[in-house]
PDB file of C-alpha atoms and ligand atoms in Angstrom:
ATOM      1  CA  MET A   1      11.780  -8.408   2.816  1.00 79.00           C
ATOM      2  CA  THR A   2      10.826  -6.100   1.280  1.00 93.00           C
ATOM      3  CA  ALA A   3      11.352  -5.278  -2.636  1.00 97.00           C
ATOM      4  CA  LYS A   4      13.722  -3.024  -3.971  1.00 98.00           C
ATOM      5  CA  LEU A   5      11.672  -0.530  -6.028  1.00 98.00           C
ATOM      6  CA  ASN A   6      13.488   0.457  -9.378  1.00 98.00           C
ATOM      7  CA  VAL A   7      12.176   3.847 -10.295  1.00 99.00           C
ATOM      8  CA  ASN A   8      11.281   4.449 -13.448  1.00 98.00           C
ATOM      9  CA  ILE A   9      12.126   7.833 -15.408  1.00 98.00           C
ATOM     10  CA  ASP A  10      11.476   7.543 -19.046  1.00 98.00           C
ATOM     11  CA  HIS A  11       8.700  10.130 -18.732  1.00 98.00           C
ATOM     12  CA  VAL A  12      10.415  12.866 -17.287  1.00 98.00           C
ATOM     13  CA  ALA A  13      11.940  12.829 -21.127  1.00 98.00           C
ATOM     14  CA  THR A  14       8.105  12.776 -22.008  1.00 98.00           C
ATOM     15  CA  ILE A  15       8.229  16.328 -20.383  1.00 98.00           C
ATOM     16  CA  ARG A  16      11.475  16.857 -22.023  1.00 98.00           C
ATOM     17  CA  GLU A  17      11.633  15.314 -25.880  1.00 98.00           C
ATOM     18  CA  ALA A  18       8.096  17.281 -25.837  1.00 98.00           C
ATOM     19  CA  ARG A  19       9.459  20.750 -26.330  1.00 97.00           C
ATOM     20  CA  LYS A  20      12.584  19.173 -27.236  1.00 96.00           C
ATOM     21  CA  THR A  21      15.133  20.998 -24.865  1.00 97.00           C
ATOM     22  CA  ILE A  22      17.412  20.330 -21.690  1.00 97.00           C
ATOM     23  CA  GLU A  23      15.192  20.557 -18.930  1.00 98.00           C
ATOM     24  CA  PRO A  24      13.302  18.133 -16.450  1.00 98.00           C
ATOM     25  CA  SER A  25      16.510  16.653 -16.181  1.00 98.00           C
ATOM     26  CA  ILE A  26      17.032  13.337 -16.188  1.00 98.00           C
ATOM     27  CA  ILE A  27      20.504  13.502 -14.073  1.00 98.00           C
ATOM     28  CA  GLY A  28      18.299  15.817 -12.270  1.00 98.00           C
ATOM     29  CA  ALA A  29      15.702  13.160 -11.356  1.00 98.00           C
ATOM     30  CA  ALA A  30      18.019   9.788 -10.887  1.00 98.00           C
ATOM     31  CA  VAL A  31      19.673  12.225  -7.733  1.00 98.00           C
ATOM     32  CA  ILE A  32      15.997  12.595  -6.077  1.00 98.00           C
ATOM     33  CA  CYS A  33      14.483   9.560  -7.239  1.00 98.00           C
ATOM     34  CA  GLU A  34      17.661   7.707  -5.279  1.00 98.00           C
ATOM     35  CA  GLN A  35      18.555  10.585  -2.018  1.00 98.00           C
ATOM     36  CA  ALA A  36      14.249   9.520  -1.600  1.00 98.00           C
ATOM     37  CA  GLY A  37      15.706   5.810  -1.710  1.00 98.00           C
ATOM     38  CA  ALA A  38      14.963   4.302  -4.435  1.00 98.00           C
ATOM     39  CA  ASP A  39      16.868   0.688  -4.980  1.00 98.00           C
ATOM     40  CA  GLY A  40      17.692   1.505  -8.419  1.00 98.00           C
ATOM     41  CA  ILE A  41      16.853   4.047 -12.000  1.00 99.00           C
ATOM     42  CA  THR A  42      14.842   1.533 -14.662  1.00 98.00           C
ATOM     43  CA  VAL A  43      14.491   3.601 -19.309  1.00 98.00           C
ATOM     44  CA  HIS A  44      13.360   2.218 -21.367  1.00 98.00           C
ATOM     45  CA  LEU A  45      15.443   2.866 -24.315  1.00 98.00           C
ATOM     46  CA  ARG A  46      13.125   2.864 -27.911  1.00 96.00           C
ATOM     47  CA  GLY A  47      14.023   1.932 -30.969  1.00 95.00           C
ATOM     48  CA  ASP A  48      11.863   5.379 -31.943  1.00 95.00           C
ATOM     49  CA  ARG A  49      13.794   7.166 -29.584  1.00 97.00           C
ATOM     50  CA  ARG A  50      10.393   8.974 -27.557  1.00 96.00           C
ATOM     51  CA  HIS A  51      11.878   9.623 -24.773  1.00 97.00           C
ATOM     52  CA  ILE A  52      14.983   8.446 -23.545  1.00 98.00           C
ATOM     53  CA  GLN A  53      18.491   9.402 -25.593  1.00 98.00           C
ATOM     54  CA  ASP A  54      21.274   7.995 -26.273  1.00 98.00           C
ATOM     55  CA  ARG A  55      22.971  10.166 -24.404  1.00 98.00           C
ATOM     56  CA  ASP A  56      20.739  10.179 -21.066  1.00 98.00           C
ATOM     57  CA  ILE A  57      22.452   6.559 -20.846  1.00 98.00           C
ATOM     58  CA  GLU A  58      25.574   6.984 -21.539  1.00 98.00           C
ATOM     59  CA  LEU A  59      25.305   9.943 -18.504  1.00 98.00           C
ATOM     60  CA  LEU A  60      22.752   8.190 -15.680  1.00 98.00           C
ATOM     61  CA  ARG A  61      25.589   5.333 -16.564  1.00 98.00           C
ATOM     62  CA  ASP A  62      28.049   7.500 -14.551  1.00 97.00           C
ATOM     63  CA  VAL A  63      25.852   9.198 -12.287  1.00 98.00           C
ATOM     64  CA  VAL A  64      23.555   6.880 -11.041  1.00 98.00           C
ATOM     65  CA  THR A  65      25.528   5.012  -8.276  1.00 98.00           C
ATOM     66  CA  THR A  66      22.097   2.458  -6.724  1.00 98.00           C
ATOM     67  CA  TYR A  67      21.514   0.118  -9.890  1.00 98.00           C
ATOM     68  CA  LEU A  68      20.693   1.142 -13.547  1.00 98.00           C
ATOM     69  CA  ASN A  69      18.709  -0.942 -15.671  1.00 98.00           C
ATOM     70  CA  VAL A  70      17.292  -0.610 -19.220  1.00 98.00           C
ATOM     71  CA  GLU A  71      14.361  -1.656 -21.087  1.00 98.00           C
ATOM     72  CA  MET A  72      15.799  -2.721 -24.485  1.00 98.00           C
ATOM     73  CA  ALA A  73      14.929  -4.518 -27.332  1.00 97.00           C
ATOM     74  CA  ALA A  74      16.975  -7.818 -28.691  1.00 97.00           C
ATOM     75  CA  THR A  75      18.126  -5.175 -31.787  1.00 96.00           C
ATOM     76  CA  ASP A  76      22.034  -5.561 -32.798  1.00 96.00           C
ATOM     77  CA  GLU A  77      21.588  -1.621 -32.447  1.00 97.00           C
ATOM     78  CA  MET A  78      20.337  -2.207 -29.261  1.00 97.00           C
ATOM     79  CA  MET A  79      22.812  -4.299 -27.925  1.00 98.00           C
ATOM     80  CA  LYS A  80      26.089  -2.726 -28.763  1.00 98.00           C
ATOM     81  CA  ILE A  81      24.130   0.012 -27.640  1.00 98.00           C
ATOM     82  CA  ALA A  82      24.734  -2.068 -24.046  1.00 98.00           C
ATOM     83  CA  LEU A  83      28.196  -3.584 -24.737  1.00 98.00           C
ATOM     84  CA  LYS A  84      29.086   0.964 -25.047  1.00 97.00           C
ATOM     85  CA  THR A  85      27.945   2.310 -21.859  1.00 97.00           C
ATOM     86  CA  GLN A  86      27.196  -1.989 -19.695  1.00 97.00           C
ATOM     87  CA  PRO A  87      24.545  -0.824 -17.854  1.00 98.00           C
ATOM     88  CA  ASP A  88      23.575  -3.606 -14.242  1.00 98.00           C
ATOM     89  CA  ALA A  89      21.452  -4.546 -16.142  1.00 98.00           C
ATOM     90  CA  VAL A  90      19.591  -5.102 -19.330  1.00 98.00           C
ATOM     91  CA  SER A  91      16.059  -6.364 -19.364  1.00 98.00           C
ATOM     92  CA  LEU A  92      14.927  -7.545 -22.699  1.00 98.00           C
ATOM     93  CA  VAL A  93      10.812  -6.333 -23.576  1.00 98.00           C
ATOM     94  CA  PRO A  94       8.723  -6.412 -26.693  1.00 96.00           C
ATOM     95  CA  GLU A  95       8.606  -3.526 -28.747  1.00 91.00           C
ATOM     96  CA  LYS A  96       5.484  -2.188 -31.916  1.00 83.00           C
ATOM     97  CA  PRO A  97       6.311   1.037 -33.378  1.00 79.00           C
ATOM     98  CA  ASN A  98       3.429   2.630 -32.877  1.00 82.00           C
ATOM     99  CA  GLU A  99       2.133   1.050 -29.409  1.00 85.00           C
ATOM    100  CA  ILE A 100       1.467   3.402 -26.372  1.00 87.00           C
ATOM    101  CA  THR A 101       3.648   2.240 -23.910  1.00 83.00           C
ATOM    102  CA  THR A 102       4.926  -2.295 -23.934  1.00 82.00           C
ATOM    103  CA  GLU A 103       1.827  -4.295 -23.993  1.00 84.00           C
ATOM    104  CA  GLY A 104       2.591  -7.848 -22.640  1.00 92.00           C
ATOM    105  CA  GLY A 105       5.359 -10.284 -22.188  1.00 96.00           C
ATOM    106  CA  LEU A 106       7.581 -11.008 -25.330  1.00 97.00           C
ATOM    107  CA  ASP A 107       7.519 -14.044 -26.070  1.00 97.00           C
ATOM    108  CA  VAL A 108      10.653 -15.462 -25.348  1.00 98.00           C
ATOM    109  CA  ILE A 109       9.514 -19.104 -27.309  1.00 97.00           C
ATOM    110  CA  LYS A 110       7.800 -17.825 -30.317  1.00 97.00           C
ATOM    111  CA  ASN A 111      11.804 -15.429 -30.991  1.00 96.00           C
ATOM    112  CA  ILE A 112      13.924 -17.937 -29.359  1.00 97.00           C
ATOM    113  CA  ASP A 113      16.513 -17.486 -31.235  1.00 96.00           C
ATOM    114  CA  ALA A 114      17.468 -13.829 -31.491  1.00 96.00           C
ATOM    115  CA  VAL A 115      16.253 -13.371 -27.886  1.00 97.00           C
ATOM    116  CA  GLY A 116      19.214 -16.582 -26.645  1.00 98.00           C
ATOM    117  CA  LYS A 117      21.276 -14.491 -29.005  1.00 97.00           C
ATOM    118  CA  ALA A 118      20.676 -11.466 -27.187  1.00 98.00           C
ATOM    119  CA  VAL A 119      20.858 -13.303 -23.394  1.00 98.00           C
ATOM    120  CA  LYS A 120      24.263 -14.642 -23.875  1.00 98.00           C
ATOM    121  CA  THR A 121      25.621 -11.140 -26.063  1.00 97.00           C
ATOM    122  CA  LEU A 122      24.667  -9.333 -22.841  1.00 98.00           C
ATOM    123  CA  ARG A 123      26.275 -12.022 -19.975  1.00 98.00           C
ATOM    124  CA  ASN A 124      29.457 -13.051 -21.770  1.00 97.00           C
ATOM    125  CA  ALA A 125      29.738  -9.055 -21.227  1.00 97.00           C
ATOM    126  CA  GLY A 126      28.672  -9.242 -17.025  1.00 97.00           C
ATOM    127  CA  VAL A 127      25.109  -7.557 -17.559  1.00 98.00           C
ATOM    128  CA  PHE A 128      22.329  -8.659 -15.572  1.00 98.00           C
ATOM    129  CA  VAL A 129      19.422 -10.441 -17.480  1.00 98.00           C
ATOM    130  CA  SER A 130      16.068  -9.520 -16.801  1.00 98.00           C
ATOM    131  CA  ILE A 131      13.241 -10.864 -19.047  1.00 98.00           C
ATOM    132  CA  PHE A 132      10.367  -8.916 -19.329  1.00 98.00           C
ATOM    133  CA  LEU A 133       7.684 -12.702 -19.879  1.00 98.00           C
ATOM    134  CA  ASP A 134       3.576 -12.838 -18.728  1.00 98.00           C
ATOM    135  CA  PRO A 135       3.056 -14.882 -16.303  1.00 98.00           C
ATOM    136  CA  VAL A 136       2.336 -17.813 -18.559  1.00 98.00           C
ATOM    137  CA  LEU A 137       5.217 -20.849 -17.306  1.00 98.00           C
ATOM    138  CA  GLU A 138       6.220 -22.101 -20.520  1.00 98.00           C
ATOM    139  CA  GLN A 139       7.674 -18.801 -21.468  1.00 98.00           C
ATOM    140  CA  ILE A 140       9.562 -18.057 -17.962  1.00 98.00           C
ATOM    141  CA  GLU A 141      10.489 -22.234 -19.127  1.00 98.00           C
ATOM    142  CA  ALA A 142      12.221 -20.665 -21.438  1.00 98.00           C
ATOM    143  CA  ALA A 143      13.254 -18.069 -20.328  1.00 98.00           C
ATOM    144  CA  GLN A 144      15.367 -19.277 -17.463  1.00 98.00           C
ATOM    145  CA  ARG A 145      16.644 -22.262 -20.423  1.00 98.00           C
ATOM    146  CA  ILE A 146      18.201 -19.935 -22.440  1.00 98.00           C
ATOM    147  CA  GLY A 147      20.548 -18.259 -19.522  1.00 98.00           C
ATOM    148  CA  ALA A 148      17.406 -15.872 -18.098  1.00 98.00           C
ATOM    149  CA  GLN A 149      18.627 -14.074 -14.769  1.00 98.00           C
ATOM    150  CA  GLN A 150      14.979 -13.047 -14.309  1.00 98.00           C
ATOM    151  CA  VAL A 151      11.660 -12.547 -15.532  1.00 98.00           C
ATOM    152  CA  GLU A 152      10.284  -9.534 -14.669  1.00 98.00           C
ATOM    153  CA  LEU A 153       6.509 -10.700 -14.160  1.00 98.00           C
ATOM    154  CA  CYS A 154       4.162  -8.567 -17.133  1.00 98.00           C
ATOM    155  CA  THR A 155       1.387  -6.738 -14.261  1.00 98.00           C
ATOM    156  CA  GLY A 156      -0.661  -4.273 -17.014  1.00 96.00           C
ATOM    157  CA  GLU A 157      -3.862  -7.476 -16.931  1.00 95.00           C
ATOM    158  CA  TYR A 158      -3.768  -7.136 -13.220  1.00 96.00           C
ATOM    159  CA  ALA A 159      -3.839  -3.284 -13.699  1.00 96.00           C
ATOM    160  CA  GLU A 160      -6.328  -3.230 -15.625  1.00 93.00           C
ATOM    161  CA  PHE A 161      -8.775  -4.569 -13.206  1.00 92.00           C
ATOM    162  CA  THR A 162      -7.410  -2.129 -10.715  1.00 93.00           C
ATOM    163  CA  LEU A 163      -8.801   1.296 -12.679  1.00 85.00           C
ATOM    164  CA  GLY A 164     -11.486   2.934 -12.664  1.00 70.00           C
ATOM    165  CA  ALA A 165     -14.745   1.613 -13.666  1.00 66.00           C
ATOM    166  CA  LYS A 166     -13.690  -2.173 -13.791  1.00 64.00           C
ATOM    167  CA  ALA A 167     -12.218  -1.450 -10.380  1.00 71.00           C
ATOM    168  CA  ALA A 168     -15.636  -0.649  -9.088  1.00 63.00           C
ATOM    169  CA  HIS A 169     -17.498  -3.600 -10.304  1.00 69.00           C
ATOM    170  CA  GLY A 170     -17.448  -7.118  -8.847  1.00 73.00           C
ATOM    171  CA  GLU A 171     -15.959  -8.521 -11.691  1.00 76.00           C
ATOM    172  CA  GLY A 172     -13.169  -5.957 -11.853  1.00 77.00           C
ATOM    173  CA  ALA A 173     -12.670  -7.078  -8.417  1.00 81.00           C
ATOM    174  CA  MET A 174     -13.003 -10.965  -8.998  1.00 86.00           C
ATOM    175  CA  ASN A 175     -10.847 -10.596 -12.686  1.00 89.00           C
ATOM    176  CA  ALA A 176      -7.947  -8.890 -10.308  1.00 91.00           C
ATOM    177  CA  ALA A 177      -7.777 -12.253  -8.001  1.00 92.00           C
ATOM    178  CA  GLN A 178      -7.542 -13.827 -10.532  1.00 94.00           C
ATOM    179  CA  GLU A 179      -4.548 -12.084 -11.848  1.00 95.00           C
ATOM    180  CA  ILE A 180      -2.860 -11.866  -8.787  1.00 97.00           C
ATOM    181  CA  ARG A 181      -3.382 -15.797  -7.886  1.00 97.00           C
ATOM    182  CA  ARG A 182      -1.427 -16.670 -11.986  1.00 97.00           C
ATOM    183  CA  ILE A 183       0.665 -13.789 -11.191  1.00 98.00           C
ATOM    184  CA  HIS A 184       1.718 -15.536  -7.753  1.00 98.00           C
ATOM    185  CA  ASN A 185       1.692 -18.817  -9.462  1.00 98.00           C
ATOM    186  CA  ALA A 186       4.371 -17.453 -11.791  1.00 98.00           C
ATOM    187  CA  ALA A 187       6.883 -16.087  -9.799  1.00 98.00           C
ATOM    188  CA  VAL A 188       6.638 -19.330  -7.162  1.00 98.00           C
ATOM    189  CA  HIS A 189       7.532 -21.235 -10.142  1.00 98.00           C
ATOM    190  CA  ALA A 190      10.018 -18.948 -11.564  1.00 98.00           C
ATOM    191  CA  HIS A 191      11.724 -18.674  -8.511  1.00 98.00           C
ATOM    192  CA  GLY A 192      11.930 -22.635  -7.949  1.00 98.00           C
ATOM    193  CA  LEU A 193      14.273 -22.398 -12.106  1.00 98.00           C
ATOM    194  CA  GLY A 194      16.656 -20.197  -9.314  1.00 98.00           C
ATOM    195  CA  LEU A 195      15.399 -17.204 -11.108  1.00 98.00           C
ATOM    196  CA  LYS A 196      14.735 -13.357  -9.905  1.00 98.00           C
ATOM    197  CA  VAL A 197      11.561 -12.507 -10.378  1.00 98.00           C
ATOM    198  CA  ALA A 198      10.662  -8.542 -10.911  1.00 98.00           C
ATOM    199  CA  ALA A 199       7.442  -7.121 -11.714  1.00 98.00           C
ATOM    200  CA  GLY A 200       5.636  -3.758 -12.954  1.00 98.00           C
ATOM    201  CA  HIS A 201       3.805  -2.486 -15.919  1.00 97.00           C
ATOM    202  CA  GLY A 202       0.452   0.096 -14.267  1.00 97.00           C
ATOM    203  CA  LEU A 203       1.296  -0.042 -10.765  1.00 98.00           C
ATOM    204  CA  THR A 204       0.153   2.276  -8.577  1.00 97.00           C
ATOM    205  CA  TYR A 205      -0.212   2.755  -4.900  1.00 97.00           C
ATOM    206  CA  ARG A 206      -3.162   1.613  -4.989  1.00 95.00           C
ATOM    207  CA  ASN A 207      -2.864  -1.950  -6.179  1.00 96.00           C
ATOM    208  CA  VAL A 208       1.277  -2.343  -5.289  1.00 97.00           C
ATOM    209  CA  GLY A 209      -0.028  -3.820  -2.405  1.00 96.00           C
ATOM    210  CA  ALA A 210      -1.215  -6.490  -2.894  1.00 96.00           C
ATOM    211  CA  LEU A 211       1.075  -8.381  -5.098  1.00 97.00           C
ATOM    212  CA  ALA A 212       4.014  -6.465  -2.631  1.00 97.00           C
ATOM    213  CA  GLN A 213       1.939  -9.585  -0.372  1.00 96.00           C
ATOM    214  CA  ILE A 214       3.934 -12.192  -2.558  1.00 97.00           C
ATOM    215  CA  SER A 215       8.157 -12.808  -1.137  1.00 97.00           C
ATOM    216  CA  GLU A 216       8.482 -14.197  -4.369  1.00 98.00           C
ATOM    217  CA  ILE A 217       8.809 -10.863  -6.378  1.00 98.00           C
ATOM    218  CA  THR A 218      11.716  -9.017  -4.663  1.00 98.00           C
ATOM    219  CA  GLU A 219      11.925  -5.868  -7.357  1.00 98.00           C
ATOM    220  CA  PHE A 220       9.410  -4.096  -8.996  1.00 98.00           C
ATOM    221  CA  ASN A 221      10.149  -1.840 -11.699  1.00 98.00           C
ATOM    222  CA  ILE A 222       7.024   1.277 -11.610  1.00 98.00           C
ATOM    223  CA  GLY A 223       7.042   4.278 -13.661  1.00 98.00           C
ATOM    224  CA  HIS A 224       3.877   6.153 -15.190  1.00 98.00           C
ATOM    225  CA  ASN A 225       2.500   6.723 -11.859  1.00 98.00           C
ATOM    226  CA  ILE A 226       5.210   7.835  -9.572  1.00 98.00           C
ATOM    227  CA  ILE A 227       6.783  10.697 -12.580  1.00 98.00           C
ATOM    228  CA  SER A 228       2.857  11.359 -12.631  1.00 98.00           C
ATOM    229  CA  ARG A 229       2.455  12.493  -9.075  1.00 98.00           C
ATOM    230  CA  SER A 230       5.395  14.062  -8.438  1.00 98.00           C
ATOM    231  CA  VAL A 231       3.640  16.570 -11.361  1.00 98.00           C
ATOM    232  CA  PHE A 232       1.580  17.435  -7.442  1.00 98.00           C
ATOM    233  CA  VAL A 233       3.976  16.670  -4.387  1.00 98.00           C
ATOM    234  CA  GLY A 234       7.101  16.660  -6.139  1.00 98.00           C
ATOM    235  CA  LEU A 235       9.830  13.718  -6.685  1.00 98.00           C
ATOM    236  CA  TYR A 236      11.326  12.921  -4.018  1.00 98.00           C
ATOM    237  CA  ARG A 237       7.425  12.145  -2.371  1.00 98.00           C
ATOM    238  CA  ALA A 238       6.165  10.669  -4.839  1.00 98.00           C
ATOM    239  CA  VAL A 239       9.130   8.197  -4.899  1.00 98.00           C
ATOM    240  CA  GLU A 240       8.807   8.112  -0.674  1.00 98.00           C
ATOM    241  CA  GLU A 241       5.003   6.947  -0.747  1.00 97.00           C
ATOM    242  CA  MET A 242       6.062   4.780  -3.150  1.00 98.00           C
ATOM    243  CA  ILE A 243       8.245   2.926  -0.663  1.00 98.00           C
ATOM    244  CA  ASN A 244       5.577   3.510   1.623  1.00 97.00           C
ATOM    245  CA  ALA A 245       3.212   1.462   0.121  1.00 97.00           C
ATOM    246  CA  ILE A 246       5.491  -1.366  -0.645  1.00 97.00           C
ATOM    247  CA  SER A 247       7.219  -2.083   2.663  1.00 94.00           C
ATOM    248  CA  LYS A 248       3.778  -1.354   4.774  1.00 81.00           C
ATOM    249  CA  GLN A 249       1.790  -4.420   2.704  1.00 50.00           C
ATOM    250  CA  LYS A 250       4.500  -6.912   3.127  1.00 42.00           C
ATOM    251  CA  ILE A 251       3.103  -9.654   5.904  1.00 36.00           C
TER     252      ILE A 251
HETATM  253  N1  PXP B 301       8.797  -2.467 -16.363  1.00 81.60           N
HETATM  254  C1  PXP B 301       8.445  -2.504 -17.875  1.00 81.60           C
HETATM  255  C2  PXP B 301       9.594  -3.729 -18.542  1.00 81.60           C
HETATM  256  C3  PXP B 301       8.136  -1.253 -19.062  1.00 81.60           C
HETATM  257  O1  PXP B 301       8.597  -2.124 -19.967  1.00 81.60           O
HETATM  258  C4  PXP B 301       7.785  -0.797 -18.112  1.00 81.60           C
HETATM  259  C5  PXP B 301       7.746   0.823 -19.215  1.00 81.60           C
HETATM  260  O2  PXP B 301       8.348   1.210 -19.712  1.00 81.60           O
HETATM  261  C6  PXP B 301       7.281  -0.503 -16.304  1.00 81.60           C
HETATM  262  C7  PXP B 301       7.713  -1.854 -15.837  1.00 81.60           C
HETATM  263  C8  PXP B 301       7.247  -0.271 -16.299  1.00 81.60           C
HETATM  264  O3  PXP B 301       5.413   1.007 -16.222  1.00 81.60           O
HETATM  265  P1  PXP B 301       4.774   2.303 -15.349  1.00 81.60           P
HETATM  266  O4  PXP B 301       5.542   3.118 -16.495  1.00 81.60           O
HETATM  267  O5  PXP B 301       3.085   1.481 -16.276  1.00 81.60           O
HETATM  268  O6  PXP B 301       4.827   2.175 -14.003  1.00 81.60           O
END
């Protein structure tokens, strides 16, 4: 079965927040993504509210008919918002105030109490819980122990090796192949533990194909590359092209 695509529309809000105005509409973006065939909408409500705002989550909850996945840190503030708005899924992610984007997976082992408490709170409220992790077996085991239903494997390092100059050199391709193996092993391990497996970060039309061949991965969360392409071809077509990039590579 082809993996699902949740489109991360954070950067539609990034453009809006650049002018603190009302356009482009996050709701309009969500509807177009769904019409183009996306299986869900993902947004990241950051502590600093640099793009997505609290009101966006409320509006999206009313409008999104497919699947609303909200990425957030495991803080009391965010738990309150999740309980109030009831997204279909919450993905717990690490957050550093000055990072440009999420820099890697959550260290569940180091933060087991806080993350465990958040997982329990969300599950008691009937929210599906995913945790964003580096493809490290011990982290996956810890996520399963504290009751997560899904792990989202961080593909950031893999993506780095597929970009520009690095990809052009033999070493980049070798490192990318190594990362694919690491992600594959992690996906098989997580699946064996009864977890659902998602993947995301830095994925593009060009590099998603290799990961789409890993049958244990059932969901991709992809944002920046789709929103970037939409500037030139429109959001509808940009989403369709990513769905094609994922599905045509399936063995
Ligand atoms: N998955 C997670 C957990 C993320 O934090 C992000 C970025 O917000 C993404 C997926 C999407 O990454 P990108 O915008 O690089 O596709």
